[in-house]
Each structure stands twice: as structure tokens, then as C-alpha cells.
mmCIF file of C-alpha atoms (C1' of nucleotides) in Angstrom:
data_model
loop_
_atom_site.group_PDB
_atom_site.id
_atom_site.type_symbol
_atom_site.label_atom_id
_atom_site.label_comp_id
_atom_site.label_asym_id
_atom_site.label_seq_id
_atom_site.Cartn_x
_atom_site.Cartn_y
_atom_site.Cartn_z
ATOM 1 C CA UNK P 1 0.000 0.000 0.000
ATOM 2 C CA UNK P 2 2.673 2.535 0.803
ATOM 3 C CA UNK P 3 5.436 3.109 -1.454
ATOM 4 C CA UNK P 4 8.920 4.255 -0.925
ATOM 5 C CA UNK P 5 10.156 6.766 -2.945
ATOM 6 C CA UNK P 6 12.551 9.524 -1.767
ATOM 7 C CA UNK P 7 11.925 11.551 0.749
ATOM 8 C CA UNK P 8 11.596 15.606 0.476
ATOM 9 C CA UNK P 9 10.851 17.250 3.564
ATOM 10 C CA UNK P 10 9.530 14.680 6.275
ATOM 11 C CA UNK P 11 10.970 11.567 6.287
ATOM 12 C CA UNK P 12 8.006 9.919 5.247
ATOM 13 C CA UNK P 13 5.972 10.206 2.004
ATOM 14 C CA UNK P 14 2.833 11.768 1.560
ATOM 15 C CA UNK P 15 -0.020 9.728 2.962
ATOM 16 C CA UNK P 16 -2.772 10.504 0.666
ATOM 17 C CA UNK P 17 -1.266 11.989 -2.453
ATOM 18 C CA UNK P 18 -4.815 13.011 -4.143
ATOM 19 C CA UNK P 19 -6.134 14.727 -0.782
ATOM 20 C CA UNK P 20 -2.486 16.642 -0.503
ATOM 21 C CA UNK P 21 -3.312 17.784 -3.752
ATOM 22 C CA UNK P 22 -6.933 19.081 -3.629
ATOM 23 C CA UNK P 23 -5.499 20.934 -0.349
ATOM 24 C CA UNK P 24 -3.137 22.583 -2.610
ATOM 25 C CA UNK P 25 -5.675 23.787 -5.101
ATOM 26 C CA UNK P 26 -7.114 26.326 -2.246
ATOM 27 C CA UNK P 27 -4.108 27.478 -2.161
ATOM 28 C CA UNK P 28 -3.497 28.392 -5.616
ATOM 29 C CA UNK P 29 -4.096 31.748 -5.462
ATOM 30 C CA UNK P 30 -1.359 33.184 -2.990
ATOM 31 C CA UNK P 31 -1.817 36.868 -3.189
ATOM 32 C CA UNK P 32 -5.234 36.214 -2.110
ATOM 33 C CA UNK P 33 -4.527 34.297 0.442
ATOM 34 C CA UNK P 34 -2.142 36.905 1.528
ATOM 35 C CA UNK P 35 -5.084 39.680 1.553
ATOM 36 C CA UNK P 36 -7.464 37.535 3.386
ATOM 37 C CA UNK P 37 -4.881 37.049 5.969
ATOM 38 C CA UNK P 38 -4.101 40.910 6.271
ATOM 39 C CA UNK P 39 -7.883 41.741 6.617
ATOM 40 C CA UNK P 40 -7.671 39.181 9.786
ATOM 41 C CA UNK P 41 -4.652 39.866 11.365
ATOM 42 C CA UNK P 42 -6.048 43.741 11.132
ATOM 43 C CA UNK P 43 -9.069 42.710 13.261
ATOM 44 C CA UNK P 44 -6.777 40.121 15.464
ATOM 45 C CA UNK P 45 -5.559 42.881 17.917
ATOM 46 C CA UNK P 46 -6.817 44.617 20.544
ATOM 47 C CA UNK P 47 -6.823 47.765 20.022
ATOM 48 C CA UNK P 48 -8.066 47.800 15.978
ATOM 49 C CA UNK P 49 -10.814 45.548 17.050
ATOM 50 C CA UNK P 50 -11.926 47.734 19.281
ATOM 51 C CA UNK P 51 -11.846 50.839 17.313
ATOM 52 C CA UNK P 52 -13.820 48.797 14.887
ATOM 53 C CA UNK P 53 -16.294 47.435 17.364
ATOM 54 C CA UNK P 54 -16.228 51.651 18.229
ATOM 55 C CA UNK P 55 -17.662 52.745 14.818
ATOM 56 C CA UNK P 56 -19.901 49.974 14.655
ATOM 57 C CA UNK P 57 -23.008 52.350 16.078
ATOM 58 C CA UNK P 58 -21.648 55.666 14.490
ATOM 59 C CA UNK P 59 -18.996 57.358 12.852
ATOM 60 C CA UNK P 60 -16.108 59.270 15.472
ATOM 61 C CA UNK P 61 -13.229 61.757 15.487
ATOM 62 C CA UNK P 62 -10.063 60.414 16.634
ATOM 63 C CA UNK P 63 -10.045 61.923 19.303
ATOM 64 C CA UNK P 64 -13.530 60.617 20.197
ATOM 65 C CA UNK P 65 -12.516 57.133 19.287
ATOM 66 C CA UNK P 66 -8.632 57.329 21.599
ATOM 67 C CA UNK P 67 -11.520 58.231 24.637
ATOM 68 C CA UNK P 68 -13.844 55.318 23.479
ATOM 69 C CA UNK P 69 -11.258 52.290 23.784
ATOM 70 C CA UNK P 70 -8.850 54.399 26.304
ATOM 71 C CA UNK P 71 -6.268 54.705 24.385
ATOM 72 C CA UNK P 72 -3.520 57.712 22.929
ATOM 73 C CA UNK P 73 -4.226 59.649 19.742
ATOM 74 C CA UNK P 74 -1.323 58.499 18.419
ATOM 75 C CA UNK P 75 -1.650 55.168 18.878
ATOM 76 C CA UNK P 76 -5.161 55.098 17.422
ATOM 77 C CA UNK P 77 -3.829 57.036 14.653
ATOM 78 C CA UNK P 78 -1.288 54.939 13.641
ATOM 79 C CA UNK P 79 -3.745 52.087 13.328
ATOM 80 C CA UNK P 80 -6.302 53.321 11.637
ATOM 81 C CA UNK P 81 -3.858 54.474 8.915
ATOM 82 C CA UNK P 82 -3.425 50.715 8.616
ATOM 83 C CA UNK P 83 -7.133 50.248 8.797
ATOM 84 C CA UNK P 84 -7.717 52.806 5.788
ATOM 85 C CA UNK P 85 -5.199 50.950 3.746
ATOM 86 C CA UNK P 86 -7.084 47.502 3.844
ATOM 87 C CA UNK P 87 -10.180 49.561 3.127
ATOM 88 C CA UNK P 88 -11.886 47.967 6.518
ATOM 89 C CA UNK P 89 -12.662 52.439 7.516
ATOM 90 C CA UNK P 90 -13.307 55.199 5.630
ATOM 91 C CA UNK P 91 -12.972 58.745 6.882
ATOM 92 C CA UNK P 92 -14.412 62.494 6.206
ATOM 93 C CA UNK P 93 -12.726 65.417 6.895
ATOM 94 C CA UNK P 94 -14.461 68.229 8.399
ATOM 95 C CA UNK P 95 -12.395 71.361 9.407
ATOM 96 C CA UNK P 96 -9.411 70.249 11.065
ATOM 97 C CA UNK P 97 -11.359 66.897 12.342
ATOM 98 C CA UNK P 98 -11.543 64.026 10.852
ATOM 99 C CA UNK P 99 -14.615 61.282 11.458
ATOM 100 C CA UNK P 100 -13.834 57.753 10.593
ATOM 101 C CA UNK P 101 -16.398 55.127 10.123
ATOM 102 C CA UNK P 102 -16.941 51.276 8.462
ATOM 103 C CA UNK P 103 -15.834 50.728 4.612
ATOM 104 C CA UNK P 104 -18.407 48.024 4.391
ATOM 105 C CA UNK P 105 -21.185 45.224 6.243
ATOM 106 C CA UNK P 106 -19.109 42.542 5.397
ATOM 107 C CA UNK P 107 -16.825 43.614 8.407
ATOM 108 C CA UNK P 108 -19.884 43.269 10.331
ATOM 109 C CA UNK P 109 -20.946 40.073 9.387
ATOM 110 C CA UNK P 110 -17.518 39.122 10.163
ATOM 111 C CA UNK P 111 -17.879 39.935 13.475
ATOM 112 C CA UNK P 112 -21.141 37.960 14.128
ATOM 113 C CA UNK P 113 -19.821 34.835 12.199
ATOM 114 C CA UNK P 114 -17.092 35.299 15.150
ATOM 115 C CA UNK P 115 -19.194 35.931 17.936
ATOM 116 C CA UNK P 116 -21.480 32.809 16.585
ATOM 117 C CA UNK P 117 -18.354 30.476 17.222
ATOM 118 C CA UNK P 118 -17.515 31.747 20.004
ATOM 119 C CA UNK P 119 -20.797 31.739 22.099
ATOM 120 C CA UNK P 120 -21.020 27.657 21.378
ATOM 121 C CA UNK P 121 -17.280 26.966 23.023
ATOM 122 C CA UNK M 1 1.064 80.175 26.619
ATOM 123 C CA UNK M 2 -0.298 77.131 27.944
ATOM 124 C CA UNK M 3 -4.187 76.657 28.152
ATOM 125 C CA UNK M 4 -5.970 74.397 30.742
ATOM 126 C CA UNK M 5 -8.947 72.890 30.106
ATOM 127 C CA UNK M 6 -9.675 70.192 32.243
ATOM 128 C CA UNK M 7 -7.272 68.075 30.203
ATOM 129 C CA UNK M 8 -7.905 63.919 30.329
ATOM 130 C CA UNK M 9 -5.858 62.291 27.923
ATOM 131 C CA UNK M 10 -6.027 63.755 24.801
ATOM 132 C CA UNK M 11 -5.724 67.994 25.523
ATOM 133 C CA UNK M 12 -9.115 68.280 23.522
ATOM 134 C CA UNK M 13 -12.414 67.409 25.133
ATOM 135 C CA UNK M 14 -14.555 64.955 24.021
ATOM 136 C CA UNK M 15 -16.204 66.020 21.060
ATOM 137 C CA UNK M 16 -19.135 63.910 21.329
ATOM 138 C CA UNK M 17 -20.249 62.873 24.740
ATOM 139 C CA UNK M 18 -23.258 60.673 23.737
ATOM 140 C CA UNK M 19 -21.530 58.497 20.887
ATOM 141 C CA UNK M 20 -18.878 58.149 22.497
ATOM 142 C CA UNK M 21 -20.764 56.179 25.636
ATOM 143 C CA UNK M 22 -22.516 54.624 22.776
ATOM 144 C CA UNK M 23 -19.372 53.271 21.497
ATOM 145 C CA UNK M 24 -17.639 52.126 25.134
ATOM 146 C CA UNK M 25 -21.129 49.890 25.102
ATOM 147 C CA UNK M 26 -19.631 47.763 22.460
ATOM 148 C CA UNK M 27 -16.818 47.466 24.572
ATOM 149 C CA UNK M 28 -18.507 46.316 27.629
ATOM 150 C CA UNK M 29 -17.339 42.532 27.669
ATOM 151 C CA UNK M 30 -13.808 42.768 27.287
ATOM 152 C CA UNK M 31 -12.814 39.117 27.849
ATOM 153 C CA UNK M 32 -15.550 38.706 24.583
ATOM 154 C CA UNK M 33 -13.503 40.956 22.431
ATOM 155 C CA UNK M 34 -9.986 39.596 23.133
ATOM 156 C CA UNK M 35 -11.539 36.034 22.325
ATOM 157 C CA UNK M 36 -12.682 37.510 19.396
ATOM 158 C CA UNK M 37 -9.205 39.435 18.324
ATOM 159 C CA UNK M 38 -7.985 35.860 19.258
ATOM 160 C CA UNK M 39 -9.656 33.749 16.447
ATOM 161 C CA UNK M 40 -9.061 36.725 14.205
ATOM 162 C CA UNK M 41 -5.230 36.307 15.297
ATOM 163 C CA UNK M 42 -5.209 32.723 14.472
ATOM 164 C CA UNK M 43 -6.148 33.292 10.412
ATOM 165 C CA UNK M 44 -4.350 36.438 9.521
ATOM 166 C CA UNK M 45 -1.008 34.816 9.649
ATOM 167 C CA UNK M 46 -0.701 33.096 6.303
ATOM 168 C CA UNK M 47 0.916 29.652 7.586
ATOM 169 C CA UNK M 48 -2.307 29.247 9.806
ATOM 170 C CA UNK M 49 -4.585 30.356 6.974
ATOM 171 C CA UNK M 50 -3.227 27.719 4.956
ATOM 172 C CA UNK M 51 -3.783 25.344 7.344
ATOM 173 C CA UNK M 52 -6.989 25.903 7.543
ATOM 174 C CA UNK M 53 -7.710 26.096 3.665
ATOM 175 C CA UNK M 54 -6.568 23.189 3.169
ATOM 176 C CA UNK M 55 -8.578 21.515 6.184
ATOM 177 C CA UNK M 56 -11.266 22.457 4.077
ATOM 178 C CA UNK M 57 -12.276 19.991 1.567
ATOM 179 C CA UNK M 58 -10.641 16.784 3.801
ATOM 180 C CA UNK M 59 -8.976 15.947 6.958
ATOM 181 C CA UNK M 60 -5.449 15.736 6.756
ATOM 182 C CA UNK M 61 -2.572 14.231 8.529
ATOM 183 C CA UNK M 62 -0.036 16.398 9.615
ATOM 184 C CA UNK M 63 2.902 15.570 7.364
ATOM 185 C CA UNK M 64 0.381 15.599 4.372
ATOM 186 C CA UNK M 65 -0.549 19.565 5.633
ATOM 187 C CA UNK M 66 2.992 20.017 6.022
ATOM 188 C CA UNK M 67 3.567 18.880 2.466
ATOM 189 C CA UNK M 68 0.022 21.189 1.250
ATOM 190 C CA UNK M 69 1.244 23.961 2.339
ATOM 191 C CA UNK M 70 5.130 23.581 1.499
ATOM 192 C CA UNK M 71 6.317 23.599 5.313
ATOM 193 C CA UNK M 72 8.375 21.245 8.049
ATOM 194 C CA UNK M 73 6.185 19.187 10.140
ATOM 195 C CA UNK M 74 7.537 21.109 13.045
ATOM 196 C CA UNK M 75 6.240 24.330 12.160
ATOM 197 C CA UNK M 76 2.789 23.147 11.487
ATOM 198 C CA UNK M 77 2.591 21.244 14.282
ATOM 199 C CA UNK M 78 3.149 24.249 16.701
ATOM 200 C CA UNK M 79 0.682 25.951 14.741
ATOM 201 C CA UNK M 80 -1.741 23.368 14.822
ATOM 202 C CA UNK M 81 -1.728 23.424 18.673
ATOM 203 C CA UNK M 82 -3.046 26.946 18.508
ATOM 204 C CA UNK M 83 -5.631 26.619 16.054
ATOM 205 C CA UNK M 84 -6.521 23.188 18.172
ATOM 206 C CA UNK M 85 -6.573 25.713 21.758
ATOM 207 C CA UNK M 86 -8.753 28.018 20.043
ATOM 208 C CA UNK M 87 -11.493 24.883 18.832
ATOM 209 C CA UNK M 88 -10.914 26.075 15.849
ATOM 210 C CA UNK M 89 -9.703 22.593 14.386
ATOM 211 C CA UNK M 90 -10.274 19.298 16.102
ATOM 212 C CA UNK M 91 -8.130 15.691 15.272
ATOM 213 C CA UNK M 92 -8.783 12.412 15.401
ATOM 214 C CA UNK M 93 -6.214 9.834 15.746
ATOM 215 C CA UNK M 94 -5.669 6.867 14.025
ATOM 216 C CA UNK M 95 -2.341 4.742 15.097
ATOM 217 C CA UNK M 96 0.683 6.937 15.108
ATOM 218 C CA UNK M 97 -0.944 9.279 12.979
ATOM 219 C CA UNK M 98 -3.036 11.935 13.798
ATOM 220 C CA UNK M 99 -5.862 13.690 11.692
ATOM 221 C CA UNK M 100 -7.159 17.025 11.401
ATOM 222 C CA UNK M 101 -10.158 19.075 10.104
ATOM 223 C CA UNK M 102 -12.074 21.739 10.728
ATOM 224 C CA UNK M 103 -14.245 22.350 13.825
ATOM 225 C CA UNK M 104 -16.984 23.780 12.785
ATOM 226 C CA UNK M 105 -18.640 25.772 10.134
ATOM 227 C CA UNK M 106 -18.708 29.120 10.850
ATOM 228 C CA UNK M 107 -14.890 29.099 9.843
ATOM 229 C CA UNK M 108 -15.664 28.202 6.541
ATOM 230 C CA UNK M 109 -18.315 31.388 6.389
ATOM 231 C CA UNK M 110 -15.680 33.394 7.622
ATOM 232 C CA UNK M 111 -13.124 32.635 4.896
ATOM 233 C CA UNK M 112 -16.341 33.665 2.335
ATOM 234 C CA UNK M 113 -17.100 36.805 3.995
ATOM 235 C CA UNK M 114 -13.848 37.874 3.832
ATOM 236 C CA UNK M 115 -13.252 36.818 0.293
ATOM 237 C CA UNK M 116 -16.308 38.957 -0.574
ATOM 238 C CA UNK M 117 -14.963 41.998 0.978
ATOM 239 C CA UNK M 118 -11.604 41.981 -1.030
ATOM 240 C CA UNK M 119 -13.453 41.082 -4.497
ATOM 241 C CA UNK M 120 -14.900 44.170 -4.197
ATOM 242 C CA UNK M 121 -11.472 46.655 -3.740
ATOM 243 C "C1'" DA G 1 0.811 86.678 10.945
ATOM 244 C "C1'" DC G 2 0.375 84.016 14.936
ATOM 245 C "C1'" DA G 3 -1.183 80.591 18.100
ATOM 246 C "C1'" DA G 4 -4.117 76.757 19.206
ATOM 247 C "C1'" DC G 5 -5.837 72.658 17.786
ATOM 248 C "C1'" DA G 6 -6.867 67.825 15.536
ATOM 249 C "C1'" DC G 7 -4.476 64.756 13.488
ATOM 250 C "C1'" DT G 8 -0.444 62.350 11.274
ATOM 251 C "C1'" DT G 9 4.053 60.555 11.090
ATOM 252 C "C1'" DG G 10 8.923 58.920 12.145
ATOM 253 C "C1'" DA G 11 12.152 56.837 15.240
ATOM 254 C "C1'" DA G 12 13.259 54.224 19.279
ATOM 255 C "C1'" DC G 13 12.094 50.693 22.291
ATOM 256 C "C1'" DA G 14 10.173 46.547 24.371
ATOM 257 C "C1'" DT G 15 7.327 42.650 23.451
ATOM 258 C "C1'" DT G 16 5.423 39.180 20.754
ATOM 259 C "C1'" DT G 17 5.810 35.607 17.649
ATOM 260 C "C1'" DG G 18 6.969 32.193 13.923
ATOM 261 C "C1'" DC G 19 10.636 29.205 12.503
ATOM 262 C "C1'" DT G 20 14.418 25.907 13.235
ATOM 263 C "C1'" DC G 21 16.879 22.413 15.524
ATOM 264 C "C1'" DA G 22 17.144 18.874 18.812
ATOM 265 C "C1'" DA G 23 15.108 16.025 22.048
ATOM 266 C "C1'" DA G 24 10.932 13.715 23.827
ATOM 267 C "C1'" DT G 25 6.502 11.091 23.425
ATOM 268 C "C1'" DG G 26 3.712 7.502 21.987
ATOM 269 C "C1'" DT G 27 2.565 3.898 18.587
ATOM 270 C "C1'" DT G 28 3.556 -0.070 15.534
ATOM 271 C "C1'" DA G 29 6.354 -3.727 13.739
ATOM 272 C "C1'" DT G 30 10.211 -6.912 14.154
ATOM 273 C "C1'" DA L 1 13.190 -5.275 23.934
ATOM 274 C "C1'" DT L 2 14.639 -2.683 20.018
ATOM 275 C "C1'" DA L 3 13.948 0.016 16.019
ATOM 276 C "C1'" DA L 4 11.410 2.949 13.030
ATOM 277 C "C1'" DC L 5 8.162 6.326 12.582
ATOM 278 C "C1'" DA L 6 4.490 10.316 13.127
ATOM 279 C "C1'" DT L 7 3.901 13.784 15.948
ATOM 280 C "C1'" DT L 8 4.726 16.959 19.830
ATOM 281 C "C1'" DT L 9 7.361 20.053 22.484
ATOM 282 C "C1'" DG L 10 11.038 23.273 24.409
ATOM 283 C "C1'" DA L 11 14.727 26.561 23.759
ATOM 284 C "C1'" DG L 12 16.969 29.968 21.075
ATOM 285 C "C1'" DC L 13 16.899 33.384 17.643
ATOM 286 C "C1'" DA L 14 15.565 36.745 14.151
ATOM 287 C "C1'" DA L 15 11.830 39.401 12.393
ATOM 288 C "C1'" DA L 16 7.515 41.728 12.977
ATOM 289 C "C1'" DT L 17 4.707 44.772 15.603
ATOM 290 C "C1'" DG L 18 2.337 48.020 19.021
ATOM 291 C "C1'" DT L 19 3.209 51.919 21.972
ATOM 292 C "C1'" DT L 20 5.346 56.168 23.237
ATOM 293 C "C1'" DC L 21 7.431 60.562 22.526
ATOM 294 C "C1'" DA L 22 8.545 64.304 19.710
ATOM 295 C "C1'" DA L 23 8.141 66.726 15.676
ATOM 296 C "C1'" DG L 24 5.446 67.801 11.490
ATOM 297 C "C1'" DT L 25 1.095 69.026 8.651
ATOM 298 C "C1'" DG L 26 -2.899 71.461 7.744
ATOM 299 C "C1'" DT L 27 -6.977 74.081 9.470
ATOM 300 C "C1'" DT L 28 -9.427 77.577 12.373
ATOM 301 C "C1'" DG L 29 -9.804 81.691 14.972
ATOM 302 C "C1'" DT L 30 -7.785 86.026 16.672
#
DNA sequence: ACAACACTTGAACATTTGCTCAAATGTTAT
DNA sequence: ATAACATTTGAGCAAATGTTCAAGTGTTGT
């Protein structure tokens, strides 16, 4: 059943050659995978989480937002530059303020579909 | 000359009393949200994302997922133990080899959702 | 023009984290 | 019991990352 041909990495050969390679189909597409990984390491800290959990209800200032998840302005700055790059916030100036708020729903739903797996652990 | 105005953090007020209490509310359960940051944690690093997309047409062994995703057995394995902490894979084992696939669902929606959002950019 | 203000940005620093290598664990076969 | 094997685990190290502080940008009001 096995055969022995030899070996690359592990010692061993792959297992189940055809399953090994339908895994590899999803991953194909690398820069994708790369962007999907960016949106959630973005929403996998602290701090950006909560500024996005912040402008969930409404848009905010940063100012407004630093208060709301007790943080610096600086520090809230510097992520949501980060934030605007990946498109996850959108801002409007007004005067010298500036109000962020949510790019899309989809971040949204992504936090339910979280919440959902998390309530049944 | 230096102005005092009952200064918190930032030197500004807060511009927006009412949204931002409206905001803190989202921010109520803490030990929720750093769950939540946690799971989001877990995918955005690409060798865990892999993982994952490849857990999800079959169960895998780990020296096949090692071989999917073009990394030592090692490495996966430590990440495995995270993604296994977090319930967000389970494994079943079968002599000296030990299978794994997804947990549940919702991680499967969350890969879509996100995909959605960065079609659209 | 000047000063105050809201925000952004760069550099330095400490912490976190993913990978590698080597050793350990647990299972199967001889 | 010994050997081979699939997987796990711990330590060490380099790279990535979040925060802070200070300086910079652009806008408003005097």
C-alpha cells in the first residue's frame, strides 16, 4: 500500500497523495490568500478591534474614538492608517477633524460569524 | 502660553459625549472581544490560513498539511496546537498518525465573507 | 501673521511571535 | 526489547509589531 520513494521534507511520504493535492488547489491563489490574511490579522488585535467594534453604532473623530477604547491619539492614529489601507474604515474630513467610520457590512458580518463560534465553546 | 482645560488624555475634550458612551457599550465585555481578536489572530497569519484552507475539503494528517502547504512538520505542528486551543480545528487519531479538520462551520463562512470583501477593492 | 488645535508621522524601544533544531513522546512492527 | 516512525514540544533566535514621545502638517480663529 505505501510506497517508498525519496523523501523531500519529512521523512516519510505523503499519505494521501490526491487529498495533498486538492489541499493545494485552495491554495493556488497566494496573493489572495495573503489579503485575506491581512484583513484578519487587522481585526486580530486589541486595540483595531476595538476601534472597529467603536464605529460599529456611528462614525467618530479620533479623538472621540482614543476616549472610546482608552487609548492615545497616536496610537489610534497609527492604526487606523493601517485600517484605511485595507479599506476595513473610511474617513471624512471636516475642518481640522476628521470622522472615521466602516468601509463596508461585510466587516460586520464578520464579526457575528465570530461571535457565533464563540458563544457555542 | 499654555491653556488648561480640564485636560484627560487627549488635551481636547470629548467632542461627542453621547456616541462616544454609545461606542464604550460595544466594549462592555472585554474578555468577549480579546476572544474575538484571538480567532481573528489565528487566520491572519498566512501559515495558519493555509492550514486551515486546506482543512477544508478533507482531513489531513499532519505531514500531508505540512507537504500542502510547502512547510516542516515542526512548524505546522506548533501551529496546529493553537488553532486546536482556540477549537478552531479538532483531530482524530488513528495509530501513530493523527488527523485534522475543521471544527466547525462558521470558519468556513468566515473565509467567504472575507473573500467577498476583497473582491470588491 | 500668529497661536491653538486635531491629526499624522517617524524613530526608538520593548514585546510578541513564527521558525528551526534537537530532544521527547507515543505507537507499531520486528 | 529494540527500532522505526508520526507527531509533539522546548529553547533559542531573528523578524515583525504596538506603543510612546517628539516633531510635522494642515486648518481655524484672533
Amino acid at each position: 500500500m505505501k510506497k517508498i520513494k525519496s523523501a523531500p521534507i519529512c521523512k516519510i511520504e505523503i499519505v494521501d497523495k490526491s487529498k495533498v493535492k486538492k489541499a493545494k488547489k485552495n491554495l493556488e491563489n497566494n496573493r489572495q490568500i495573503l489579503q485575506m490574511a491581512n484583513i484578519f490579522k487587522l481585526l486580530g488585535e486589541p486595540t483595531r478591534l476595538k476601534i472597529i467594534l467603536s464605529l460599529i453604532n456611528s462614525e467618530l473623530c479620533v479623538c472621540d474614538l482614543a476616549a472610546a477604547i482608552d487609548s492615545t491619539v497616536s496610537s489610534v492614529s497609527h492604526q487606523l492608517r493601517l485600517l484605511r489601507n485595507a479599506r476595513l474604515v473610511k474617513y471624512r474630513k471636516e475642518g481640522k477633524m476628521v470622522f472615521y467610520s466602516i468601509e463596508d457590512e461585510h466587516i460586520n458580518k464578520l464579526i457575528e460569524q465570530v461571535n457565533e463560534h464563540i458563544e457555542e465553546s
